[in-house]
Amino acid sequence: MSTQITVLALLTGLLTGALFRFFNVPIPAPPELPGIMGIVGIYVGYRIIEYFDIGVDLLEVLGL
């Protein structure tokens, strides 16, 4: 993972959040820590399954 891309993503998020606040528009993300931790949990869970290389191809199971 590129540190430069991560920093640019953070800066983009900061600018976007600042603009939302400046225009008094609610942010399209959980405004409190428990909601943010839920998003972190989704990401970590995804990466764990990817690391162990397990999963099911749902389209194949459904025959599509």
PDB file of N, CA, C and O in Angstrom, residues 7-8 10 15 22-23 31 33 36-37 52 59 62:
ATOM      1  N   VAL A   7      -2.063   9.174   2.349  1.00  0.00           N
ATOM      2  CA  VAL A   7      -2.048  10.578   2.780  1.00  0.00           C
ATOM      3  C   VAL A   7      -2.987  11.411   1.910  1.00  0.00           C
ATOM      4  O   VAL A   7      -3.744  12.255   2.423  1.00  0.00           O
ATOM      5  N   LEU A   8      -2.979  11.184   0.605  1.00  0.00           N
ATOM      6  CA  LEU A   8      -3.889  11.913  -0.285  1.00  0.00           C
ATOM      7  C   LEU A   8      -5.351  11.600   0.036  1.00  0.00           C
ATOM      8  O   LEU A   8      -6.203  12.494   0.008  1.00  0.00           O
ATOM      9  N   LEU A  10      -6.500  10.740   2.996  1.00  0.00           N
ATOM     10  CA  LEU A  10      -6.790  11.435   4.246  1.00  0.00           C
ATOM     11  C   LEU A  10      -7.042  12.922   3.996  1.00  0.00           C
ATOM     12  O   LEU A  10      -8.009  13.498   4.515  1.00  0.00           O
ATOM     13  N   LEU A  15     -10.697  17.580   3.587  1.00  0.00           N
ATOM     14  CA  LEU A  15     -11.266  18.669   2.797  1.00  0.00           C
ATOM     15  C   LEU A  15     -12.766  18.469   2.602  1.00  0.00           C
ATOM     16  O   LEU A  15     -13.558  19.411   2.761  1.00  0.00           O
ATOM     17  N   PHE A  22     -18.764  23.332   6.550  1.00  0.00           N
ATOM     18  CA  PHE A  22     -18.863  24.729   6.137  1.00  0.00           C
ATOM     19  C   PHE A  22     -20.249  25.041   5.586  1.00  0.00           C
ATOM     20  O   PHE A  22     -20.828  26.086   5.865  1.00  0.00           O
ATOM     21  N   PHE A  23     -20.795  24.126   4.787  1.00  0.00           N
ATOM     22  CA  PHE A  23     -22.114  24.323   4.189  1.00  0.00           C
ATOM     23  C   PHE A  23     -23.248  23.776   5.063  1.00  0.00           C
ATOM     24  O   PHE A  23     -24.396  23.728   4.639  1.00  0.00           O
ATOM     25  N   PRO A  31     -21.563   9.913  12.529  1.00  0.00           N
ATOM     26  CA  PRO A  31     -20.965  11.069  13.189  1.00  0.00           C
ATOM     27  C   PRO A  31     -20.392  10.763  14.568  1.00  0.00           C
ATOM     28  O   PRO A  31     -19.880  11.648  15.229  1.00  0.00           O
ATOM     29  N   LEU A  33     -18.236   7.839  17.297  1.00  0.00           N
ATOM     30  CA  LEU A  33     -17.204   6.804  17.326  1.00  0.00           C
ATOM     31  C   LEU A  33     -17.745   5.380  17.149  1.00  0.00           C
ATOM     32  O   LEU A  33     -17.151   4.597  16.394  1.00  0.00           O
ATOM     33  N   ILE A  36     -18.204   4.711  13.466  1.00  0.00           N
ATOM     34  CA  ILE A  36     -16.922   4.644  12.773  1.00  0.00           C
ATOM     35  C   ILE A  36     -16.223   3.319  13.076  1.00  0.00           C
ATOM     36  O   ILE A  36     -15.636   2.690  12.191  1.00  0.00           O
ATOM     37  N   MET A  37     -16.309   2.862  14.327  1.00  0.00           N
ATOM     38  CA  MET A  37     -15.694   1.575  14.685  1.00  0.00           C
ATOM     39  C   MET A  37     -16.383   0.423  13.948  1.00  0.00           C
ATOM     40  O   MET A  37     -15.746  -0.569  13.617  1.00  0.00           O
ATOM     41  N   PHE A  52      -6.842 -15.224   4.845  1.00  0.00           N
ATOM     42  CA  PHE A  52      -6.931 -16.683   4.947  1.00  0.00           C
ATOM     43  C   PHE A  52      -7.416 -17.315   3.640  1.00  0.00           C
ATOM     44  O   PHE A  52      -7.506 -18.536   3.542  1.00  0.00           O
ATOM     45  N   LEU A  59     -22.295 -16.192  -6.815  1.00  0.00           N
ATOM     46  CA  LEU A  59     -22.904 -16.340  -8.138  1.00  0.00           C
ATOM     47  C   LEU A  59     -22.784 -17.773  -8.632  1.00  0.00           C
ATOM     48  O   LEU A  59     -23.713 -18.308  -9.252  1.00  0.00           O
ATOM     49  N   LEU A  62     -25.296 -19.953  -6.814  1.00  0.00           N
ATOM     50  CA  LEU A  62     -26.654 -19.730  -7.319  1.00  0.00           C
ATOM     51  C   LEU A  62     -26.830 -20.176  -8.766  1.00  0.00           C
ATOM     52  O   LEU A  62     -27.936 -20.147  -9.299  1.00  0.00           O
TER      53      LEU A  62
END
